[in-house]
Short mmCIF file of C-alpha atoms in Angstrom, two decimals:
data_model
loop_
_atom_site.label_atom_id
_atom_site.label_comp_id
_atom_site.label_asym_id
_atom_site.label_seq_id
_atom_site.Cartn_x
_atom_site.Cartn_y
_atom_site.Cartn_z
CA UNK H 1 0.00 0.00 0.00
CA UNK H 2 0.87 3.76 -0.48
CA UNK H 3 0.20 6.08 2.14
CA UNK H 4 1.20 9.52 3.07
CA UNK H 5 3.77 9.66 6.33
CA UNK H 6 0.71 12.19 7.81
CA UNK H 7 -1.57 9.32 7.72
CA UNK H 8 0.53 6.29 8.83
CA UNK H 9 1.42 8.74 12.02
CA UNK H 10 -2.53 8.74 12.40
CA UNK H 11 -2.84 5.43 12.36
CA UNK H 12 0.14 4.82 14.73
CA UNK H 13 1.75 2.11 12.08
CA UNK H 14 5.21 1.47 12.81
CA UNK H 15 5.88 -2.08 12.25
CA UNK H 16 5.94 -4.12 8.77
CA UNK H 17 4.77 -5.87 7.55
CA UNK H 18 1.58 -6.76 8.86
CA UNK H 19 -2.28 -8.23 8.99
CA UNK H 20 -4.72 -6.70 6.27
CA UNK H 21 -8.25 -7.46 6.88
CA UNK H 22 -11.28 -6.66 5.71
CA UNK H 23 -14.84 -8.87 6.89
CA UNK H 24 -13.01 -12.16 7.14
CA UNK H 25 -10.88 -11.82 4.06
CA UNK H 26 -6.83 -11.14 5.51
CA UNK H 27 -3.55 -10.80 3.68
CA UNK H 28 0.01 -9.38 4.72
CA UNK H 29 1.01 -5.94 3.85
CA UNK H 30 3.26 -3.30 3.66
CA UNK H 31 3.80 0.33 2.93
CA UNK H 32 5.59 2.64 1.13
CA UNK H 33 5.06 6.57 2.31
CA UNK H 34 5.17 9.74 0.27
CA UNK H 35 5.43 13.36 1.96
CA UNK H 36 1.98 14.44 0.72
CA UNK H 37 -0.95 15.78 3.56
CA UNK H 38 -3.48 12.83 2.04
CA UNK H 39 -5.86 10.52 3.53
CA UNK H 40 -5.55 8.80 0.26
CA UNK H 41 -4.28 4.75 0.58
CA UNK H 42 -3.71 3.04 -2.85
CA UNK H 43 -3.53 -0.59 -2.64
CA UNK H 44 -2.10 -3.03 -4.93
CA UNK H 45 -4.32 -5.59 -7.14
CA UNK H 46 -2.61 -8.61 -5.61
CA UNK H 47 -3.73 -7.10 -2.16
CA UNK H 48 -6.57 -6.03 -3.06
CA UNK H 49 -8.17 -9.22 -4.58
CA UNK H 50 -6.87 -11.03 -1.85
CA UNK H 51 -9.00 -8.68 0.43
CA UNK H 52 -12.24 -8.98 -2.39
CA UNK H 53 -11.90 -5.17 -2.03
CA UNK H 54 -12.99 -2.44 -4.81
CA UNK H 55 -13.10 0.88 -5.00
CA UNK H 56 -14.88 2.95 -2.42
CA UNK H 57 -14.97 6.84 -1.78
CA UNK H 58 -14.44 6.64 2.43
CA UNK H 59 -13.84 3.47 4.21
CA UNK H 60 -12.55 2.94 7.65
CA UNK H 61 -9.44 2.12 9.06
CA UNK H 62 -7.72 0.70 12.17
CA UNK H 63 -4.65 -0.38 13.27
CA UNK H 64 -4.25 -2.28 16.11
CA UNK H 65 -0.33 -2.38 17.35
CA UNK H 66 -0.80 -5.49 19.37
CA UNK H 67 -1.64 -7.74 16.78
CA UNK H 68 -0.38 -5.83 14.09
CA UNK H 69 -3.57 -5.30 11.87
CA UNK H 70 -4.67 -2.65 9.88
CA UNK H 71 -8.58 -3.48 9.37
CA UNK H 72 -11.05 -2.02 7.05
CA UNK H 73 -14.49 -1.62 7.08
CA UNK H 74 -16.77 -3.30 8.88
CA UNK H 75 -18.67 -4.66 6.16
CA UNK H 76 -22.06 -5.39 7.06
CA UNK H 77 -24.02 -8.47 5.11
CA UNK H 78 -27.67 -8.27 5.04
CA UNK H 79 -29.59 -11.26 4.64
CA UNK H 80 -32.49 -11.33 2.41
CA UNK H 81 -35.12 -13.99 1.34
CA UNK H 82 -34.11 -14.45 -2.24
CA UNK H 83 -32.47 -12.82 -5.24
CA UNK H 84 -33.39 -9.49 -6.70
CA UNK H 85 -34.86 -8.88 -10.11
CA UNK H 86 -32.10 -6.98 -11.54
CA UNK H 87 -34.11 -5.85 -14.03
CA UNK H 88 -36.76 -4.01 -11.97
CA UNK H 89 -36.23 -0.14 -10.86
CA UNK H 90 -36.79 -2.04 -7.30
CA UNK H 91 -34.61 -4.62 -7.55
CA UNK H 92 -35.02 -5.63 -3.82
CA UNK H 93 -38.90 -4.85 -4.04
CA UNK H 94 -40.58 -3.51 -1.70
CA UNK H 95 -37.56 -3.32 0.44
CA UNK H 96 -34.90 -1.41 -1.92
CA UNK H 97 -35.28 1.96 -0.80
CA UNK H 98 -34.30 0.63 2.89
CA UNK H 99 -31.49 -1.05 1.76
CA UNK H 100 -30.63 2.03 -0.58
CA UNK H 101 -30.73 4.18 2.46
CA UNK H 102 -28.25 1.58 4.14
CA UNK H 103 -26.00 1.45 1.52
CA UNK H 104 -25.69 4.99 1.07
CA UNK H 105 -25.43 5.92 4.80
CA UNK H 106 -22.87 3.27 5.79
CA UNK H 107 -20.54 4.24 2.50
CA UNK H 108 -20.88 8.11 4.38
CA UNK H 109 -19.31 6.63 7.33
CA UNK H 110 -17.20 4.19 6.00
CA UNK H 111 -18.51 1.14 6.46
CA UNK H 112 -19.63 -1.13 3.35
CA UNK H 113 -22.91 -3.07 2.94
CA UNK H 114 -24.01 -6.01 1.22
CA UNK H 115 -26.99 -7.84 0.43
CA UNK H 116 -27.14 -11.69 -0.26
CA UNK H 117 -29.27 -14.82 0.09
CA UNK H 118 -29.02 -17.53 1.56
CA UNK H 119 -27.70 -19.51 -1.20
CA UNK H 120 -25.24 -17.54 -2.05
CA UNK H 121 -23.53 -17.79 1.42
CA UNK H 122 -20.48 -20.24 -0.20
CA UNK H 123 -18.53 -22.00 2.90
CA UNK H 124 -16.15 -23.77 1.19
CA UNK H 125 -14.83 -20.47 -0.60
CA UNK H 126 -16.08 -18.37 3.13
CA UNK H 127 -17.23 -16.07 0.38
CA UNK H 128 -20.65 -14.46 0.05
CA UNK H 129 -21.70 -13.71 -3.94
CA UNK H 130 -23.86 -10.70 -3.40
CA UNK H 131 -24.69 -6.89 -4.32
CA UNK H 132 -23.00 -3.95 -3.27
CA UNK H 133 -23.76 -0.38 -4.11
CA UNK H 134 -21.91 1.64 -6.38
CA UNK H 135 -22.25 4.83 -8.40
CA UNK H 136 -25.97 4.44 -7.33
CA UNK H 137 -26.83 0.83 -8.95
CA UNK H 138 -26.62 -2.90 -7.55
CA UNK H 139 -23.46 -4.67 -8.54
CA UNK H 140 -22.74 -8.36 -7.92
CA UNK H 141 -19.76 -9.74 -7.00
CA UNK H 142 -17.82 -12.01 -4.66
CA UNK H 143 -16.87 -10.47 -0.90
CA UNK H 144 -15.84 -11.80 2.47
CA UNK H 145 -17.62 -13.32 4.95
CA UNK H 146 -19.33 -10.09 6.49
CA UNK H 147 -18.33 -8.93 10.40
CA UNK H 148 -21.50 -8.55 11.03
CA UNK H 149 -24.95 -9.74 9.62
CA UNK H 150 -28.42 -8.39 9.97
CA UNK H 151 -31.11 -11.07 9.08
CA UNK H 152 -33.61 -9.53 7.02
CA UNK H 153 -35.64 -12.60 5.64
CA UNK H 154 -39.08 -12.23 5.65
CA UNK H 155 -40.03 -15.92 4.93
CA UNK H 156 -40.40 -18.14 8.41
CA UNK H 157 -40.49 -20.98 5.92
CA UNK H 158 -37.17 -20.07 4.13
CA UNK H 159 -35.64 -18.77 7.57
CA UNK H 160 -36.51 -22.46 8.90
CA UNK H 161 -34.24 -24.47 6.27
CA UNK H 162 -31.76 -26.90 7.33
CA UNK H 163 -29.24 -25.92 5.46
CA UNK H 164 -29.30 -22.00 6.08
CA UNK H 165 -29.63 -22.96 9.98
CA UNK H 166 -26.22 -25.03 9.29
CA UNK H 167 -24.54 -22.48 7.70
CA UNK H 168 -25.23 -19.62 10.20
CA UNK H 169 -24.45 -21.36 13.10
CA UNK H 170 -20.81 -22.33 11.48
CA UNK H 171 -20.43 -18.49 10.94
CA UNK H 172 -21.82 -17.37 14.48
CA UNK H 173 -19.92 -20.26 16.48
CA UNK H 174 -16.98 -20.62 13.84
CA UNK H 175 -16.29 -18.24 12.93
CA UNK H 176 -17.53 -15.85 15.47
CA UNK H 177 -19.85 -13.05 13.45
CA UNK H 178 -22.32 -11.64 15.57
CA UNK H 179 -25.81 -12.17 13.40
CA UNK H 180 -28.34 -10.04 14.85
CA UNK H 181 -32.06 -10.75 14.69
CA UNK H 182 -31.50 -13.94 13.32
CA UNK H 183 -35.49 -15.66 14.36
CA UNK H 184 -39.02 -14.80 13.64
CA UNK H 185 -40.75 -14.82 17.38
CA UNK H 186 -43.75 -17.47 18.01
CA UNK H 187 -46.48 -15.47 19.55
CA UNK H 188 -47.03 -18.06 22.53
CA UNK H 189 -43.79 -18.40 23.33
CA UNK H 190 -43.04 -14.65 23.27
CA UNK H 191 -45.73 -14.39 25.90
CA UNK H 192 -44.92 -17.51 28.31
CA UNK H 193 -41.30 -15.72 28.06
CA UNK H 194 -42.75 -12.72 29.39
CA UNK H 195 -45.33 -13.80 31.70
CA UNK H 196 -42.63 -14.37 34.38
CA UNK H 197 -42.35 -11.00 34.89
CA UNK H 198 -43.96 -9.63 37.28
CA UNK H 199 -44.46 -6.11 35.99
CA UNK H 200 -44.88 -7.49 32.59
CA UNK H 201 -47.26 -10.06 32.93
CA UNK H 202 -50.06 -7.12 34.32
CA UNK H 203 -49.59 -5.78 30.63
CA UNK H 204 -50.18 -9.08 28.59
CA UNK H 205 -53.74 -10.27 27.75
CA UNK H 206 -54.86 -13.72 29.28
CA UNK H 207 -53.40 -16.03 25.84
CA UNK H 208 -53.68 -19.50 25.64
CA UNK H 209 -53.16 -22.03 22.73
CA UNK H 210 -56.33 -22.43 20.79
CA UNK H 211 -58.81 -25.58 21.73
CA UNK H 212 -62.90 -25.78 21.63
CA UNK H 213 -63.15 -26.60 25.12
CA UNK H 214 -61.01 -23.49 25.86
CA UNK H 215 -62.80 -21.13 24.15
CA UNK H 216 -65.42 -21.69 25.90
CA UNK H 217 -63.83 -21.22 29.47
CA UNK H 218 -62.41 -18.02 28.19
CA UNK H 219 -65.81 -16.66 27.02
CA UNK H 220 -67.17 -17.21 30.96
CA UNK H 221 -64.48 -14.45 31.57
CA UNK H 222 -64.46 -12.11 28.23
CA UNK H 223 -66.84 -10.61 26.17
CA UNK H 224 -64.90 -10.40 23.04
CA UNK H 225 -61.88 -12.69 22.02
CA UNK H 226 -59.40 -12.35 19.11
CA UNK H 227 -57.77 -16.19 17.57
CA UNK H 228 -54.34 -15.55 15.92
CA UNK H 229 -52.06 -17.67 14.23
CA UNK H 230 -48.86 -18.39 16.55
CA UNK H 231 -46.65 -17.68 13.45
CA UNK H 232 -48.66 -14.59 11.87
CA UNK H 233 -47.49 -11.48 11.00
CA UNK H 234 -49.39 -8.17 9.12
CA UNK H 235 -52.66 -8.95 10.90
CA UNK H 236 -53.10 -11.89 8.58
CA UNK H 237 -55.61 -14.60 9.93
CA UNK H 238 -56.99 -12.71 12.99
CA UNK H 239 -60.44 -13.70 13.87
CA UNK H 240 -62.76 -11.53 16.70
CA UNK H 241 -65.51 -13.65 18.08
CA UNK H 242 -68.26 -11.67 20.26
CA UNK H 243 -71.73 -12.10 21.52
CA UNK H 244 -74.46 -9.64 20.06
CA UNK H 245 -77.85 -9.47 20.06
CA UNK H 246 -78.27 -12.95 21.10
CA UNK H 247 -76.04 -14.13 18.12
CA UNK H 248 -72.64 -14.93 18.59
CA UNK H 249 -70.36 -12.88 15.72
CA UNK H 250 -67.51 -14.42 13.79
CA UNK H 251 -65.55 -11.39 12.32
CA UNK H 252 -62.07 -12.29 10.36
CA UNK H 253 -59.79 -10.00 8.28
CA UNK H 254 -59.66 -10.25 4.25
CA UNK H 255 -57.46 -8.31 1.79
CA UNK H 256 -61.15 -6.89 1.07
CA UNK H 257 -62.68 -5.72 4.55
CA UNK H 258 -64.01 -7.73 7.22
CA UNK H 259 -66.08 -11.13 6.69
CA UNK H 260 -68.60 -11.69 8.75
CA UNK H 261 -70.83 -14.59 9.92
CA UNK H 262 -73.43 -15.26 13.23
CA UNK H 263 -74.37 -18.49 14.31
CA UNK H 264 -77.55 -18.70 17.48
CA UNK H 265 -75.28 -20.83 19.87
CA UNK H 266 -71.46 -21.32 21.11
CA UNK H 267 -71.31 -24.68 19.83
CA UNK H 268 -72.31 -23.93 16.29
CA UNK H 269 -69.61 -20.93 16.48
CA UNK H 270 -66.84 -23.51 17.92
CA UNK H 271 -67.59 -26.04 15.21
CA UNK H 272 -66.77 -22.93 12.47
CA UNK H 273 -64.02 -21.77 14.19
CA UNK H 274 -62.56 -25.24 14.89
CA UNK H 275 -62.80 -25.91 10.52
CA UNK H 276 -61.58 -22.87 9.88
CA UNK H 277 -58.68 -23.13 11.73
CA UNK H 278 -57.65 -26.97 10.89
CA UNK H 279 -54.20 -28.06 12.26
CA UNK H 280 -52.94 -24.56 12.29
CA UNK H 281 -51.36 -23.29 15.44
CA UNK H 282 -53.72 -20.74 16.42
CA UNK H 283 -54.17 -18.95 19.98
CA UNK H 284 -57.15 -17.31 21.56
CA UNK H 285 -56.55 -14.02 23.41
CA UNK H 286 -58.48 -11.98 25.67
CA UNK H 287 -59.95 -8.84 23.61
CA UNK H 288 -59.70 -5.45 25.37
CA UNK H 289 -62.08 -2.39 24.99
CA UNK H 290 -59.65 -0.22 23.55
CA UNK H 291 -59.99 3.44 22.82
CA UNK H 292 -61.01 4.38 19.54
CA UNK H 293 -61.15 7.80 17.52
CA UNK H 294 -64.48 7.97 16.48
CA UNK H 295 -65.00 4.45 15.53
CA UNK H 296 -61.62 2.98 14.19
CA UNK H 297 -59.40 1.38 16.70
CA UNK H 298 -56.05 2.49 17.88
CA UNK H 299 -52.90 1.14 18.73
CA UNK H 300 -49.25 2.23 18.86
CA UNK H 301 -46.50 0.73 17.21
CA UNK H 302 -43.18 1.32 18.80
CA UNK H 303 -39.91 0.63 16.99
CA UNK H 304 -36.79 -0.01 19.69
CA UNK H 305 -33.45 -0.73 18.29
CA UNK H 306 -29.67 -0.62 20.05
CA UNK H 307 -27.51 2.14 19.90
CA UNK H 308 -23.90 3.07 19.50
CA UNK H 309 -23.81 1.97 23.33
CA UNK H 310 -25.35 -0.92 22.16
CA UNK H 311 -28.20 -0.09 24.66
CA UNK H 312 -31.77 0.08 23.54
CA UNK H 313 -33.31 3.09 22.80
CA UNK H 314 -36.46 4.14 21.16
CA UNK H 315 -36.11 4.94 17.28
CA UNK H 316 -40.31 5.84 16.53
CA UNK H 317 -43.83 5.48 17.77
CA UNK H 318 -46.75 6.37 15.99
CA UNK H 319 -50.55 5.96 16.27
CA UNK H 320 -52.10 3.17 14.04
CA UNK H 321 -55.80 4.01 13.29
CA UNK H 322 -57.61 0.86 12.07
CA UNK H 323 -59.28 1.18 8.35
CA UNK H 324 -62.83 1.54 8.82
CA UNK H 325 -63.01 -2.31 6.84
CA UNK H 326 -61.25 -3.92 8.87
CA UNK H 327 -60.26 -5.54 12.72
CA UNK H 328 -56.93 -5.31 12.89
CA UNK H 329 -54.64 -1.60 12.25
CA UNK H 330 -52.23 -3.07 10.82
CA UNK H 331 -50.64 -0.65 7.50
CA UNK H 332 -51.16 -3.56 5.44
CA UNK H 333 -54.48 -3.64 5.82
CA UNK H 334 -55.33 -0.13 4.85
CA UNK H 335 -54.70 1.04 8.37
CA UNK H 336 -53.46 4.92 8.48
CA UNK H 337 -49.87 6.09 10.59
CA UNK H 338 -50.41 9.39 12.50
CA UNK H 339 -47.78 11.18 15.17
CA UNK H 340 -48.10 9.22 18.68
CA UNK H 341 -48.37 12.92 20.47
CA UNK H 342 -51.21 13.89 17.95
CA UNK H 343 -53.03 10.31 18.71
CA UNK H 344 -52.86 10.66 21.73
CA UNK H 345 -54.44 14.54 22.23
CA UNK H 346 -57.21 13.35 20.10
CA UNK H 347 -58.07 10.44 22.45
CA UNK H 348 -59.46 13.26 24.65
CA UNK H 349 -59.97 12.75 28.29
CA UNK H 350 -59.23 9.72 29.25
CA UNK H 351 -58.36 8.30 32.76
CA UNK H 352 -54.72 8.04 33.64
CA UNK H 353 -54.03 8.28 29.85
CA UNK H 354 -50.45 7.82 29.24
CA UNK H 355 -47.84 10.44 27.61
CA UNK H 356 -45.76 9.78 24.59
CA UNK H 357 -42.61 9.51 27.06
CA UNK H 358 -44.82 7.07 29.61
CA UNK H 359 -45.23 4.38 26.11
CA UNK H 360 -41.71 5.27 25.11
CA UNK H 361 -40.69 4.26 28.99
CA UNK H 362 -42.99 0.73 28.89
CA UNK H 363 -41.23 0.12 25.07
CA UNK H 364 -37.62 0.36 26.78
CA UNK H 365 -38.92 -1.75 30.07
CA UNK H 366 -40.38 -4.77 27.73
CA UNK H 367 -36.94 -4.71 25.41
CA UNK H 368 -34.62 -5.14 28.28
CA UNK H 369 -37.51 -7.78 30.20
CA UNK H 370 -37.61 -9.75 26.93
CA UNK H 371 -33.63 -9.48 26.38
CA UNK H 372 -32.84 -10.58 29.67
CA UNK H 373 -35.60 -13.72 29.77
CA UNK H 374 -35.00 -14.75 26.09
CA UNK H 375 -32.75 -16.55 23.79
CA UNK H 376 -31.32 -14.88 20.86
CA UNK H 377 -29.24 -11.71 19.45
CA UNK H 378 -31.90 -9.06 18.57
CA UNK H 379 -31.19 -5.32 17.77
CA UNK H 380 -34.18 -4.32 16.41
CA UNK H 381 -37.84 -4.73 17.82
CA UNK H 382 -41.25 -3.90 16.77
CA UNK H 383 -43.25 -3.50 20.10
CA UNK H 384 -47.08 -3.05 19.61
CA UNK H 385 -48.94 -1.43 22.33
CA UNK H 386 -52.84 -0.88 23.26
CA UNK H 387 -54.52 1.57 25.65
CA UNK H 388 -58.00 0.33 27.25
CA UNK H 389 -60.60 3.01 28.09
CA UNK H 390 -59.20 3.08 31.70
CA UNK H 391 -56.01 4.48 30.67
CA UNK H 392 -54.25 0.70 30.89
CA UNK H 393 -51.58 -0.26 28.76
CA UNK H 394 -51.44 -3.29 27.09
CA UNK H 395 -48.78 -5.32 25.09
CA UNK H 396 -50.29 -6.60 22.04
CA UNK H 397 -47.49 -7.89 20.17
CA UNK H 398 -43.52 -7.92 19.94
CA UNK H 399 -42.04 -8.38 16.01
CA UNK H 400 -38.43 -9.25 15.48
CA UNK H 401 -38.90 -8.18 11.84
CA UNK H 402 -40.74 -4.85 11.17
CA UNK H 403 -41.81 -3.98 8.08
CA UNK H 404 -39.05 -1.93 6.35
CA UNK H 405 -41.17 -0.80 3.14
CA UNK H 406 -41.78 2.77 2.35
CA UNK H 407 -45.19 3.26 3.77
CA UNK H 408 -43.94 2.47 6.72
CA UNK H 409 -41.65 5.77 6.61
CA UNK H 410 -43.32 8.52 8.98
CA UNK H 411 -41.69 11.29 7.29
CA UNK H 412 -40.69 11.11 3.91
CA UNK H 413 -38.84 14.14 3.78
CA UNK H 414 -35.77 12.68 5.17
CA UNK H 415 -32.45 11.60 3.30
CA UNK H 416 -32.25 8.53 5.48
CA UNK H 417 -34.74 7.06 7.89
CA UNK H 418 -33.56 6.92 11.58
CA UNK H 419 -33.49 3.66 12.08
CA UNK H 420 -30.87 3.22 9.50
CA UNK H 421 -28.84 5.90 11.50
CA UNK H 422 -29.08 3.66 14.62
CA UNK H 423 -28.42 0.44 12.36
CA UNK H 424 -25.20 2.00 11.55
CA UNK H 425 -24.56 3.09 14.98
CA UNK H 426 -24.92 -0.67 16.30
CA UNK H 427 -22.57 -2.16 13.41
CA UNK H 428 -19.83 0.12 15.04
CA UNK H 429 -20.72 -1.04 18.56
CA UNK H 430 -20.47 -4.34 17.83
CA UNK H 431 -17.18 -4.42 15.86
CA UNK H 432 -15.46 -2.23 18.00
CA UNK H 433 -14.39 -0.20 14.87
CA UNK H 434 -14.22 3.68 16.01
CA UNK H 435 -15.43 6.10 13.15
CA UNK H 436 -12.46 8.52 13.83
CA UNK H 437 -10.32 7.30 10.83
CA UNK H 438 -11.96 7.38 7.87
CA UNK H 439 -9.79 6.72 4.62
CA UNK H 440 -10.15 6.66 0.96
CA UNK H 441 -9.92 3.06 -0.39
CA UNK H 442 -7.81 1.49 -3.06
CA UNK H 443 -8.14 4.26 -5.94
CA UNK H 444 -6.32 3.09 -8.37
CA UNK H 445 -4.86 0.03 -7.37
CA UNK H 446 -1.16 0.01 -8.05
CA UNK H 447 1.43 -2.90 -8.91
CA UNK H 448 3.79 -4.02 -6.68
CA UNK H 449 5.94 -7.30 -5.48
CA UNK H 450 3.82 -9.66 -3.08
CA UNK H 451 5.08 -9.61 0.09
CA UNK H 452 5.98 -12.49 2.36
CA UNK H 453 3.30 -13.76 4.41
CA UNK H 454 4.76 -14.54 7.83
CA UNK H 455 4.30 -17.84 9.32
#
């Protein structure tokens, strides 16, 4: 490499050669100095392909005397479900402006990003054959093993095959990456985690695996109870079951509105309910009498993510107002995102209603509860939170992947979301990398004799 004397001070290099590394990738280097002021480091091809490296505008680096490495990066690998239509203006789909936004921040702070799938993780080659950003397109190409990865699959049934499950526990206990949010969370067992708690459990409604026979117990206590599928997500396959008018009501959630049906007795309902539902794991919940603005229901959904401390921290929370069509708020289901503060002034008076700061304080309560009590690397939690017409509030749901497309985005008007910002912040906690040192990369690469590797 070729570096000016100004910069190798910086860096505190005074011994050669030495380690190059960059995401698993290492060679040997040296350097040869020139008297200009530059942060400027020109690397030669041999080093550079052994280090998968190409050009990019600011990348970080660290030199560490004691074990005589000069690292660059981190690079962060982002796991998606499958690969992208290159073809498309969103190659990614519905997820490409995120991943934009992640791109473009890290390369600001010199750290690199890249997206793959799960096939293209190669172990034999500890290669990953994925996309990186340049000059504002998707390029593929072959890079390192990542330091760190963020699981972004959206598929439980691609998340659950064998042979991704092998591979990423080689690279978390083999080679040692930290991968971050690397499960969907089953409903049930999210809540039998939490209901030791003490403070916790007050906020969870009464949730029990679905059964006929148990369904009917829970309607001796409850007016109104929702059935979910353990494994759902986006308010898909919710059912509400009340008693009306002498009927009992079978409401459940469609792409088009709400479907209803009545039966005259419990049993008839059960019977429905219990075809409808077949062998899927279902549960059947308490429902609350939640406060509404006018007549659409309201929740909040809180996102909570960890910080440059590598503490958790609240990144968002707005107000979900339910579609008029449907049960569930959800944004998928035509549901609407307003400010939290505004939501909440427009509840009007309600008893022991809590401020934006008193949900932001039960968000950052529940992450460290469930952190502590659970099993599992997660940065990054979608917390979904109710308020009763008492002023009670009630934990609803807790999402290890939240939705990262753009509807999603409360204000459009930024360059980059915040949780991106906090993304990046984390990748630095956990590599230990400091942001003080950034350097230009390899630009052009230059020839020069291989050095020796030492033994």
């Amino acid at each position: 490499m070729v570096m000016s004397r100004v910069l190798a001070k910086k860096l505190e290099i005074h011994t050669q050669p030495f380690w190059v590394t960059f995401g698993s990738a290492a060679g040997t280097g040296s350097i040869a100095l020139n008297s200009t002021n530059s942060n400027l480091i020109r690397m030669s091809s041999r080093l550079a392909s052994e280090l998968r490296m190409t050009n990019q505008s600011l990348i970080n680096a660290q030199f560490d005397p004691h074990s005589l490495r000069l690292r660059f990066g981190p690079l962060l690998g982002i796991l998606i479900n499958a690969h992208p239509q290159v073809n498309q203006e969103q190659v990614f789909g519905v997820i490409t402006k995120f991943l934009d936004e992640c791109a473009i921040a890290g390369q600001s702070r010199g750290l690199r990003v890249a997206v793959f799938a799960p096939e293209q993780i190669q172990m034999d080659s500890k290669t990953i054959h994925g996309w990186i950003r340049e000059k504002g397109k998707w390029l593929h190409t072959h890079l390192p093993f990542p330091d760190v990865i963020y699981n972004r699959i959206t598929s439980r049934r691609v998340e659950q095959q064998e042979k991704l499950q092998q591979k990423l526990e080689r690279l978390r206990n083999h080679y040692r990456i930290p991968i971050f949010n690397e499960k969907f969370l089953n409903k049930y067992q999210v809540h039998q985690i939490l209901i030791r708690d003490p403070q916790i459990c007050q906020m969870l409604p009464e949730t029990y695996p679905f059964h006929a026979n148990r369904l009917r117990e829970m309607f001796r206590r409850h007016p109104v109870l929702y059935l979910k599928p353990n494994n759902g997500s986006l308010g898909s396959g919710i059912i509400r079951v009340l008693k009306g008018d002498g009927k009992w009501i079978y409401q459940s959630a469609t792409p088009n509105g709400t479907l209803t049906r009545t039966t005259n007795t419990l049993t008839e309902m059960t019977k429905i309910l219990t075809r409808r539902i077949g062998r899927q794991p279902y549960l059947v919940q308490q429902g609350l009498t939640l406060v509404k603005l006018g007549s659409r229901q309201v929740d909040f959904r809180v996102l909570a993510q960890k910080n440059r401390l590598g503490q958790w921290q609240i990144t968002s929370i707005v107000g979900r107002i339910a579609n008029n069509q449907h049960i569930v708020s959800n944004v998928a289901r035509g549901g609407t995102l307003l400010k939290a503060a505004d939501v909440l002034a427009d509840l009007g008076r309600i008893p022991n209603k809590p401020t934006v700061t008193g949900l932001r304080n039960i968000a950052l309560e529940i992450c460290n509860t469930f952190e502590r009590l659970a099993d599992g690397h997660f940065a990054e939690l979608g917390i979904d939170l109710a308020i009763d017409q008492n002023g009670k509030v009630w934990l609803i749901e807790i999402n290890s992947k939240p939705s990262k497309s753009d509807d999603t985005v409360t204000n459009p008007t930024l360059p980059t979301r915040p949780s991106v910002t906090r993304l990046i912040d984390y990748i630095f906690f956990l590599t230990g990398l400091q942001q003080k040192k950034n350097h230009s990369p390899p630009s052009p690469p230059v020839k020069s004799r291989p050095t020796r590797r030492r033994k």
